[in-house]
CSV table of C-alpha atoms and ligand atoms in Angstrom, one decimal:
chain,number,residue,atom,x,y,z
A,162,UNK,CA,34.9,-33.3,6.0
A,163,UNK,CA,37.6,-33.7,8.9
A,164,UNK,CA,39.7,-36.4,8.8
A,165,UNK,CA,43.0,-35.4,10.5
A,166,UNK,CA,43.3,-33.0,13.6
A,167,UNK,CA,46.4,-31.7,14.1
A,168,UNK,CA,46.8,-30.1,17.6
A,169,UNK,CA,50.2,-28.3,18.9
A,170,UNK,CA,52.8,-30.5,20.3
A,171,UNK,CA,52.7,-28.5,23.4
A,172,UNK,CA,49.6,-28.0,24.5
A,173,UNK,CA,48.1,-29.4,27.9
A,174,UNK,CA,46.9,-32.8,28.3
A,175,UNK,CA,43.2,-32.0,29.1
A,176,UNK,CA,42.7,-30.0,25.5
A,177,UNK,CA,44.4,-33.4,23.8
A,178,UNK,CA,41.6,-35.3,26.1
A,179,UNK,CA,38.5,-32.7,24.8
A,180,UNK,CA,39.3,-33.2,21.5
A,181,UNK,CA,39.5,-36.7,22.0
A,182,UNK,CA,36.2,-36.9,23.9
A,183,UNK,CA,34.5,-35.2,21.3
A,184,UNK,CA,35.5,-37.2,18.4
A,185,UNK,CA,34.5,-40.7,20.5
A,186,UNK,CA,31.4,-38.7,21.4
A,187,UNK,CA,30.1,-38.7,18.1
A,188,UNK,CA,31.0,-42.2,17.3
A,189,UNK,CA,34.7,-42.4,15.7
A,190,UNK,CA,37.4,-43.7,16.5
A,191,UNK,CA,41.4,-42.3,17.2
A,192,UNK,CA,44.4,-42.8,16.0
A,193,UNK,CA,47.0,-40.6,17.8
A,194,UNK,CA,50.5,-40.1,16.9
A,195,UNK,CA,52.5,-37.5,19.1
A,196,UNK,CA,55.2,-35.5,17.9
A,197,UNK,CA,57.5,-33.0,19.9
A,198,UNK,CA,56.1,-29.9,17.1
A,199,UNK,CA,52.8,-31.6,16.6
A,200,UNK,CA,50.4,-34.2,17.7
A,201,UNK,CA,48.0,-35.5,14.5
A,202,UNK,CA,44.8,-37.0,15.3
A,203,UNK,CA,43.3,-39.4,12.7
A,204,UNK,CA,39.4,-39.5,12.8
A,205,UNK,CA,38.6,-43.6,12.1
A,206,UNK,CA,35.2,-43.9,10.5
A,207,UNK,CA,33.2,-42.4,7.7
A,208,UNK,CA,33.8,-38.9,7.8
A,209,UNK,CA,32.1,-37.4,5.0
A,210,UNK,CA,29.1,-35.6,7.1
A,211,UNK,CA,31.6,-34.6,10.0
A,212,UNK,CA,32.2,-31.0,9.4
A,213,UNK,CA,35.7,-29.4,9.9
A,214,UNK,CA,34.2,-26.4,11.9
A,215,UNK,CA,33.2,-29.2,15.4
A,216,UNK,CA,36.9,-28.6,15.3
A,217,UNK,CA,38.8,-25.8,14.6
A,218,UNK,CA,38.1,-23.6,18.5
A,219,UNK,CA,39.5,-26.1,20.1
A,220,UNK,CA,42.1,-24.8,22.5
A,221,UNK,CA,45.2,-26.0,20.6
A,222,UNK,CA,43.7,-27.0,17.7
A,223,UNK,CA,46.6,-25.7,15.1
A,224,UNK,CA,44.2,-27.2,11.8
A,225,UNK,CA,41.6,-29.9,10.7
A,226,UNK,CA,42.5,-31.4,7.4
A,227,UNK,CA,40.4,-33.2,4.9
A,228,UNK,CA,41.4,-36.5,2.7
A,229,UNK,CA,40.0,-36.3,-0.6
A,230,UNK,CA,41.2,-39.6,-1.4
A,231,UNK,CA,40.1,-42.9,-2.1
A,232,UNK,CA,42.1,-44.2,1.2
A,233,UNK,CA,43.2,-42.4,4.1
A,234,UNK,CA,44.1,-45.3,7.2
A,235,UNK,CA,47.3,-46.3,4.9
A,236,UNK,CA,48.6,-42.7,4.1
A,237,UNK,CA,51.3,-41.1,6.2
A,238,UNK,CA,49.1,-38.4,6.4
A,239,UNK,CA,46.9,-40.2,8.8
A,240,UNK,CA,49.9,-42.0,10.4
A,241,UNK,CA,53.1,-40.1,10.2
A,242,UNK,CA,55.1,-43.0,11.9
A,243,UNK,CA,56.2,-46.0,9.9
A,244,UNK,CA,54.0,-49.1,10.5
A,245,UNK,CA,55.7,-51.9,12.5
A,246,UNK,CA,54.8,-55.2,11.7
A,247,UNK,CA,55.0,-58.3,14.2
A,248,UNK,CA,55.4,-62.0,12.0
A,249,UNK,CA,56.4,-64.8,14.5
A,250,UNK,CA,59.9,-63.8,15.8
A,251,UNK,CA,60.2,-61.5,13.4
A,252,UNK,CA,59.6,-57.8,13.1
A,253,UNK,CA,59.6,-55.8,10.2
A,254,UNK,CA,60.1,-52.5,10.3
A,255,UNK,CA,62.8,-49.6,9.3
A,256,UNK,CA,65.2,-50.8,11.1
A,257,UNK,CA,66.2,-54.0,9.4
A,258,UNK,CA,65.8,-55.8,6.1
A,259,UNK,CA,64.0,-58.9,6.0
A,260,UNK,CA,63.8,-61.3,3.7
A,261,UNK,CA,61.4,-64.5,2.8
A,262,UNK,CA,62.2,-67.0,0.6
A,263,UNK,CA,61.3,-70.5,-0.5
A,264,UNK,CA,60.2,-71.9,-3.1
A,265,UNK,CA,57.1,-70.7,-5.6
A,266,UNK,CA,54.8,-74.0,-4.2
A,267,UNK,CA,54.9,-76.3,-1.8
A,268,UNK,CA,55.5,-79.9,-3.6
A,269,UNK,CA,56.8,-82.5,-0.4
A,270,UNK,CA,57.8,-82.1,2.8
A,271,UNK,CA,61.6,-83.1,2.0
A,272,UNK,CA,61.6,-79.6,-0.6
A,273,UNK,CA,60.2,-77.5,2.2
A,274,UNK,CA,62.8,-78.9,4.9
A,275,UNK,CA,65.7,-78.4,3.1
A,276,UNK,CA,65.1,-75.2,1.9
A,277,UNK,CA,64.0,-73.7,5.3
A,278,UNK,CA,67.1,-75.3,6.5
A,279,UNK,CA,69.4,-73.6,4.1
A,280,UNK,CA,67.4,-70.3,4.2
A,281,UNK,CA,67.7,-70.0,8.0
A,282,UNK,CA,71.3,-70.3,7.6
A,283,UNK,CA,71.9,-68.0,5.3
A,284,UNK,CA,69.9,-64.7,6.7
A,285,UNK,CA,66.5,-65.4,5.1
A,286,UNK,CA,64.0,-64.5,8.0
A,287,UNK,CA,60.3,-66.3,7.1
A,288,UNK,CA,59.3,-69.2,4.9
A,289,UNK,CA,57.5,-68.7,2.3
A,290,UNK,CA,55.5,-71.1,0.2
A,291,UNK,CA,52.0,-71.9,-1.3
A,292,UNK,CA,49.6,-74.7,-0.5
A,293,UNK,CA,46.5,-72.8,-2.7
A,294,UNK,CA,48.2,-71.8,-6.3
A,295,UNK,CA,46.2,-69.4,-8.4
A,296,UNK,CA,47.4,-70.8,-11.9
A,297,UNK,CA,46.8,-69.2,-15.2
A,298,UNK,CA,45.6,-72.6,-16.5
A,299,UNK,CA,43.3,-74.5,-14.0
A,300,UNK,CA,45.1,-77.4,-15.7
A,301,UNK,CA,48.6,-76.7,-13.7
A,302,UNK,CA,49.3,-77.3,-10.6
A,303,UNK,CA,47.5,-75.5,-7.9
A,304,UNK,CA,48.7,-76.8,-5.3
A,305,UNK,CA,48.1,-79.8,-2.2
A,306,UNK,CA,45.9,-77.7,-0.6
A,307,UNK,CA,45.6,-78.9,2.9
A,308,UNK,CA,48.5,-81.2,2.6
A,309,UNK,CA,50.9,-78.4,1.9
A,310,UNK,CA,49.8,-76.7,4.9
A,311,UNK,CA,50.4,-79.5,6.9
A,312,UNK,CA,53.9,-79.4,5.4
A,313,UNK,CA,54.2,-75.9,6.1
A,314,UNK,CA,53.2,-76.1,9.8
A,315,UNK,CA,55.9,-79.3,10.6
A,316,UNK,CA,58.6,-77.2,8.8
A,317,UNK,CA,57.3,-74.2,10.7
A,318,UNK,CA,57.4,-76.0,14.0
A,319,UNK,CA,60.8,-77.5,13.6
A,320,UNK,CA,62.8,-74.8,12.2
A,321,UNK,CA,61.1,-71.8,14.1
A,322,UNK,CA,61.1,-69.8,10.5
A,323,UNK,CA,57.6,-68.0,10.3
A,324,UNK,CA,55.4,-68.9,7.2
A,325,UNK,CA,54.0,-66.8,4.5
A,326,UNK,CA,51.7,-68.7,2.3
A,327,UNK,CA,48.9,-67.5,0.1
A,328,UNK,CA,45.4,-67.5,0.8
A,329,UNK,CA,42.9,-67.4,-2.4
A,330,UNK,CA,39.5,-67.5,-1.3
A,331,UNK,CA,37.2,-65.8,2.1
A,332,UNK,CA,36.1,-69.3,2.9
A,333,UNK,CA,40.0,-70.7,3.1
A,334,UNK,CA,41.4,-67.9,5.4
A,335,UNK,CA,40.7,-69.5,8.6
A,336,UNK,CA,42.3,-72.9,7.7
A,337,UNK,CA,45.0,-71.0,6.0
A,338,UNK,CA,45.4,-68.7,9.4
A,339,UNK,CA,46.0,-71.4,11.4
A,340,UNK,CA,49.4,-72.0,10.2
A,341,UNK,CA,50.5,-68.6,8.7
A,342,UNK,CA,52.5,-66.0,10.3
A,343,UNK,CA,51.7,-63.7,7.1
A,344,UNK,CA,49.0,-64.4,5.1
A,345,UNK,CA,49.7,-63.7,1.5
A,346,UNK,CA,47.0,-62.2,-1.0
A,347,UNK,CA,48.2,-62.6,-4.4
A,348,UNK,CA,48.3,-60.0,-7.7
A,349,UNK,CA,45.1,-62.1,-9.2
A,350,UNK,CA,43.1,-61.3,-5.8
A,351,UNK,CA,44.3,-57.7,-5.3
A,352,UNK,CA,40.5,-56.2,-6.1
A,353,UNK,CA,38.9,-59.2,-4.3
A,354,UNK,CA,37.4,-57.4,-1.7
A,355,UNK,CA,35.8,-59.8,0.1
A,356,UNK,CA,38.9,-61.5,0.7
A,357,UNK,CA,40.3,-58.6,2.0
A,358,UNK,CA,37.4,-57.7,4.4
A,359,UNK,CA,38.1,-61.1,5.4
A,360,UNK,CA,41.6,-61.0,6.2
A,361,UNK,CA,41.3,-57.7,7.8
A,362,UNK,CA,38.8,-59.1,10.2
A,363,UNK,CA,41.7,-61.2,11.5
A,364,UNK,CA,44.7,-60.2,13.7
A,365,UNK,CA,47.5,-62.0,11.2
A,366,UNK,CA,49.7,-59.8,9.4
A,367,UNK,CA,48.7,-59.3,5.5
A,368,UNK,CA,51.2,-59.2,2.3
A,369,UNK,CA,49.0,-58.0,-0.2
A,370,UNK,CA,51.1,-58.0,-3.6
A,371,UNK,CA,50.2,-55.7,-6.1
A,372,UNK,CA,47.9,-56.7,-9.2
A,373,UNK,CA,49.8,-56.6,-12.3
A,374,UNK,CA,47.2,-53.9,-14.0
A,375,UNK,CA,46.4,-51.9,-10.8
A,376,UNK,CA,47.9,-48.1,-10.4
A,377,UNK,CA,49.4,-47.4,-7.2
A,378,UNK,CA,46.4,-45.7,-6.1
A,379,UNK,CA,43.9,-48.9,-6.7
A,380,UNK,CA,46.9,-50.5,-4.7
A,381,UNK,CA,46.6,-48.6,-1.9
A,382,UNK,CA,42.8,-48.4,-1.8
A,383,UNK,CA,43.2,-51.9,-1.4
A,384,UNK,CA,45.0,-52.2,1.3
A,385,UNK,CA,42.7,-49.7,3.2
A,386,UNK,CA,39.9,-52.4,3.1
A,387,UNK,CA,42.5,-54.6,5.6
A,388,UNK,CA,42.8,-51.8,7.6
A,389,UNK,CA,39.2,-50.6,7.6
A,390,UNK,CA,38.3,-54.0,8.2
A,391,UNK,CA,40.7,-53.6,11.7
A,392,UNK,CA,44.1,-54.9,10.7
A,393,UNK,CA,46.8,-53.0,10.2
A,394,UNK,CA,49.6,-55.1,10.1
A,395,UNK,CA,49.9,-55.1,6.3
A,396,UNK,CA,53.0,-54.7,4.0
A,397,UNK,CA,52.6,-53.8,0.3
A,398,UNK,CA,54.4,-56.1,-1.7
A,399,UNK,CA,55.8,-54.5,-5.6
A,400,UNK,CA,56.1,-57.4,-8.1
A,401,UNK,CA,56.4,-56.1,-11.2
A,402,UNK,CA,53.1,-54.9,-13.9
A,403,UNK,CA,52.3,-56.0,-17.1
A,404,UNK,CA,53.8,-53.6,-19.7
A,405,UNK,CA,54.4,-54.4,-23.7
A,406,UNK,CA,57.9,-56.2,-23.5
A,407,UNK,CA,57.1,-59.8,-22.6
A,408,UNK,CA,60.2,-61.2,-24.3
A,409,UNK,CA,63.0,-60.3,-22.0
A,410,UNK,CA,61.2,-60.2,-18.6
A,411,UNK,CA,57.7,-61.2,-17.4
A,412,UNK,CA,56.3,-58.5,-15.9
A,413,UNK,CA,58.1,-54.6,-15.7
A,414,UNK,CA,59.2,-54.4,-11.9
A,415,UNK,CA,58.4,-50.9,-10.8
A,416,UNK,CA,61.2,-50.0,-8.9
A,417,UNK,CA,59.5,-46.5,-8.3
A,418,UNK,CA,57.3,-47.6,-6.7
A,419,UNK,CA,59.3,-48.4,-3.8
A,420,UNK,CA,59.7,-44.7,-2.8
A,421,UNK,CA,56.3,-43.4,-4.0
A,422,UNK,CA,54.4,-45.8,-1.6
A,423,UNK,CA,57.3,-45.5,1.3
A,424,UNK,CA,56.1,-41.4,1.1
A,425,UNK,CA,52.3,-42.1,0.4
A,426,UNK,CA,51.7,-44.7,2.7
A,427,UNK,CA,53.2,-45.6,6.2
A,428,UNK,CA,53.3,-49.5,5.4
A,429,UNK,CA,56.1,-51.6,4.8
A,430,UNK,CA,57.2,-52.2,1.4
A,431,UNK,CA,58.7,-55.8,0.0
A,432,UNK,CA,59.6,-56.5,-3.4
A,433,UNK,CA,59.0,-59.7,-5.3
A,434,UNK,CA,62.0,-59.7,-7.8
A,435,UNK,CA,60.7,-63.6,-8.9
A,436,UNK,CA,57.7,-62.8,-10.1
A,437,UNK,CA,58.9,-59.1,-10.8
A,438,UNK,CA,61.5,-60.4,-13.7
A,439,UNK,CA,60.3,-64.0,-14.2
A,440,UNK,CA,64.4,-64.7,-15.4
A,441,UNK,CA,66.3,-66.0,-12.9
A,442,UNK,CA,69.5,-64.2,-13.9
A,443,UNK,CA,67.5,-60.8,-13.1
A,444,UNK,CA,66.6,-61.8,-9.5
A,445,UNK,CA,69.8,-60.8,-8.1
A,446,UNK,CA,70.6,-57.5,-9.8
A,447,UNK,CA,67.0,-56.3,-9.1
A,448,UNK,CA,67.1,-57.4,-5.9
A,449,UNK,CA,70.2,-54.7,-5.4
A,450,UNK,CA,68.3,-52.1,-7.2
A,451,UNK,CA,65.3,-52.8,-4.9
A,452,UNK,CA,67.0,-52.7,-1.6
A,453,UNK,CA,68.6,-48.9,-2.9
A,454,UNK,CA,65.0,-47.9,-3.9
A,455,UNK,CA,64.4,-48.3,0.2
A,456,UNK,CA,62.4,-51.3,0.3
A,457,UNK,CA,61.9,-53.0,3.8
A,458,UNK,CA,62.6,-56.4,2.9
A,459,UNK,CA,62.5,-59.2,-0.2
A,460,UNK,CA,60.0,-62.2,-0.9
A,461,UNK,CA,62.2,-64.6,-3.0
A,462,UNK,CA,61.7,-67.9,-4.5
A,463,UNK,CA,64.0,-70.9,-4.2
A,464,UNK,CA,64.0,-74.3,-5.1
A,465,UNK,CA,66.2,-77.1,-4.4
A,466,UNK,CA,65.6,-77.9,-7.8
A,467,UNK,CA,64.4,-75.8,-10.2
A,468,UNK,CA,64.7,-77.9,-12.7
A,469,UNK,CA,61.9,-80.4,-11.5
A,470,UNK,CA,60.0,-77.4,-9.6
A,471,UNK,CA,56.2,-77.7,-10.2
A,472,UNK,CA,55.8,-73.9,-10.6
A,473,UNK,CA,58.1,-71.2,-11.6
A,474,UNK,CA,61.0,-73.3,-12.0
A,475,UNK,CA,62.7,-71.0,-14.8
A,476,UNK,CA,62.9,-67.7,-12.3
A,477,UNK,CA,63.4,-70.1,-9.0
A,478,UNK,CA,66.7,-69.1,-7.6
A,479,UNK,CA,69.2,-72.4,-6.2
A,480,UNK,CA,70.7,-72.8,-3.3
A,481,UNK,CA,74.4,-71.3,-4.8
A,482,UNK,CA,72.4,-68.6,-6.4
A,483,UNK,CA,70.7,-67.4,-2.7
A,484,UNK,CA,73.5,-67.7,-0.9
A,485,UNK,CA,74.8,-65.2,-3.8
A,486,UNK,CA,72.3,-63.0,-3.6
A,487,UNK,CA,72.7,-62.5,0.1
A,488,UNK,CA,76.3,-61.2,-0.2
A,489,UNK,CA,75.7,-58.8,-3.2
A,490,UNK,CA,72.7,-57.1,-1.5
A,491,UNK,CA,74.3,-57.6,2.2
A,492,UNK,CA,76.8,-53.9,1.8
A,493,UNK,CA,73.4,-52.3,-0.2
A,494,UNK,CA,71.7,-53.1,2.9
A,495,UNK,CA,74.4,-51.8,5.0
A,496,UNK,CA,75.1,-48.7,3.1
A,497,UNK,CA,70.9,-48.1,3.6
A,498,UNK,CA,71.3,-47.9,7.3
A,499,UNK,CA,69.5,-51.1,7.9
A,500,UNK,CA,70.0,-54.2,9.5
A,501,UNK,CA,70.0,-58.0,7.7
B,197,PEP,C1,53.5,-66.3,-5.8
B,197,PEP,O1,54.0,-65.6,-4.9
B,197,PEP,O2,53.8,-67.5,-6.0
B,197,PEP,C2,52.5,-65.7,-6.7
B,197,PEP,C3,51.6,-66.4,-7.3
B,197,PEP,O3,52.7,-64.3,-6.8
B,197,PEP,P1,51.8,-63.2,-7.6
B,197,PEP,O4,50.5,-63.3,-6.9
B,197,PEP,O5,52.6,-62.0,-7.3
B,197,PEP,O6,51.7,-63.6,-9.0
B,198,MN,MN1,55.4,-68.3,-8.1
């Protein structure tokens, strides 16, 4: 099995071009990433009958690697360079820390105005907010549906803030697409894999948040679908797993998993220190502990009023309590090279 070519960073043009030639010739596709040592070729398609020896007497050829993994578009090994992803106005990258916020659902059109406003001014970056709920009970609230993207999309259009709001089903993603910037696959529908085919067949960037059972490795095999499907603007999104303490927190955030998918995978990485905790008070010391870990950027919820919020009042930061949380992580962001 090759998967990965990888080719000295010196060699001519036309043996880059061959090797090239040859892999299109028998029906893959490339993804090439050039470095000033090396130059690593990713072979894009199924590449369990494709024999390393096609390979290896290339003229430069330096070795042909296999992935014996259950994904290999999201590793680094594939694609050494960090992934850059494009939401809006807004870019997420290594470079700077972004973070969304708003609140856990979208409940009137006053909620989702004042808390873009307030957001926007104080550094949050994209809007986030859901219009499809996937509730525990079917007897909460799940959500206005098509009113709460309607919301969404006047909010969007008046403040300029991009929109992240959750999709939950195949059938909803073009409706949903018309007025995300990031379309947001929750914890419940990590392993729906239709929905991710779905997505992936569109050009919209993906935050697929992690399911609260799944390993890192189902996590990641997850997100490949996106990308096999053809998108790969897709961040991985930690908020927190189920362990045996449900007293103190809601779910155990896994803060190593910040640095063990930064090295496995060339995604960005967002935490989700709401849903992560589940306690208010914890939202803003995770948050620090989160941004040290290396992640790329926060998904927050706020509320106006999280006392008369609909969903996920009790771990729904204020207003006072975001503006706080911006100027304890603003030096850990600093100190991490990165811009807010
Ligand atoms: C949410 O972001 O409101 C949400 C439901 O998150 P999760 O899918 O992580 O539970
Ligand atoms: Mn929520």
């Amino acid at each position: 099995m090759a998967d990965i070519i990888i080719m000295d960073g010196k060699c001519p043009e036309e043996n880059i071009n061959a090797v090239i030639d040859k892999i299109k010739m028998l029906g893959f596709d490339v993804n090439l990433s050039r470095g000033t040592e090396k130059i690593i070729i990713g072979i894009i398609g199924d590449t369990r009958e494709l024999s390393e020896e096609v390979f290896v007497s290339f003229p430069g050829v330096i070795d042909v690697i296999s992935i014996l993994k259950d994904y290999k578009l999201v590793t680094r090994e594939f694609h050494p360079a960090d992934t850059t992803v494009f939401a809006g106005n807004i870019v997420i990258d290594n470079k700077h820390f972004v973070i969304a916020a708003g609140p856990c659902s979208v409940e009137s059109y006053d909620q989702m105005f004042t808390t873009a406003v307030f957001i926007k001014n104080h550094n949050g970056k994209i809007l986030r907010g859901g219009a499809y709920k996937p509730r525990t009970s079917p007897y909460s609230f799940v959500g206005l549906g098509k009113e709460g993207l309607a919301i969404l999309k006047d909010v969007k259009n008046e403040t300029g803030l991009p929109v992240i709001t959750e999709v939950l089903a195949p059938e909803e993603v073009e409706i949903v697409a018309d007025v995300a910037d990031i379309l947001q696959i929750g914890a419940r529908n990590m392993y729906n894999y239709r929905l991710l085919e779905r997505v992936g067949r569109t050009s919209i960037p993906v935050m697929l948040k992690r399911g609260f059972q799944a390993t890192i490795g189902e996590f990641l095999s997850c997100a490949e679908y996106i990308l096999k499907a053809g998108n790969n603007q897709v961040i991985l999104c930690e908020r927190g797993i189920r362990t045996f303490d449900s007293q103190f927190t809601r779910n155990c955030l896994d803060l190593s998993a910040i640095p063990v998918l930064k090295k496995e995978s060339h995604l960005p990485v967002f935490v989700d220190p709401s849903h992560g905790t589940g306690k208010r008070e914890l939202v803003i010391p995770m948050s620090r502990a989160a941004v040290a870990a290396g992640a790329d950027g926060l998904i927050v919820e706020v509320h106006p009023k999280p006392e008369e919020a609909l969903s996920d009042g009790y771990q729904s930061l204020t207003f006072d309590l975001f503006e706080k949380l911006i100027k304890e992580i603003t030096p850990f962001i600093h100190i991490m090279g990165r811009i807010i």
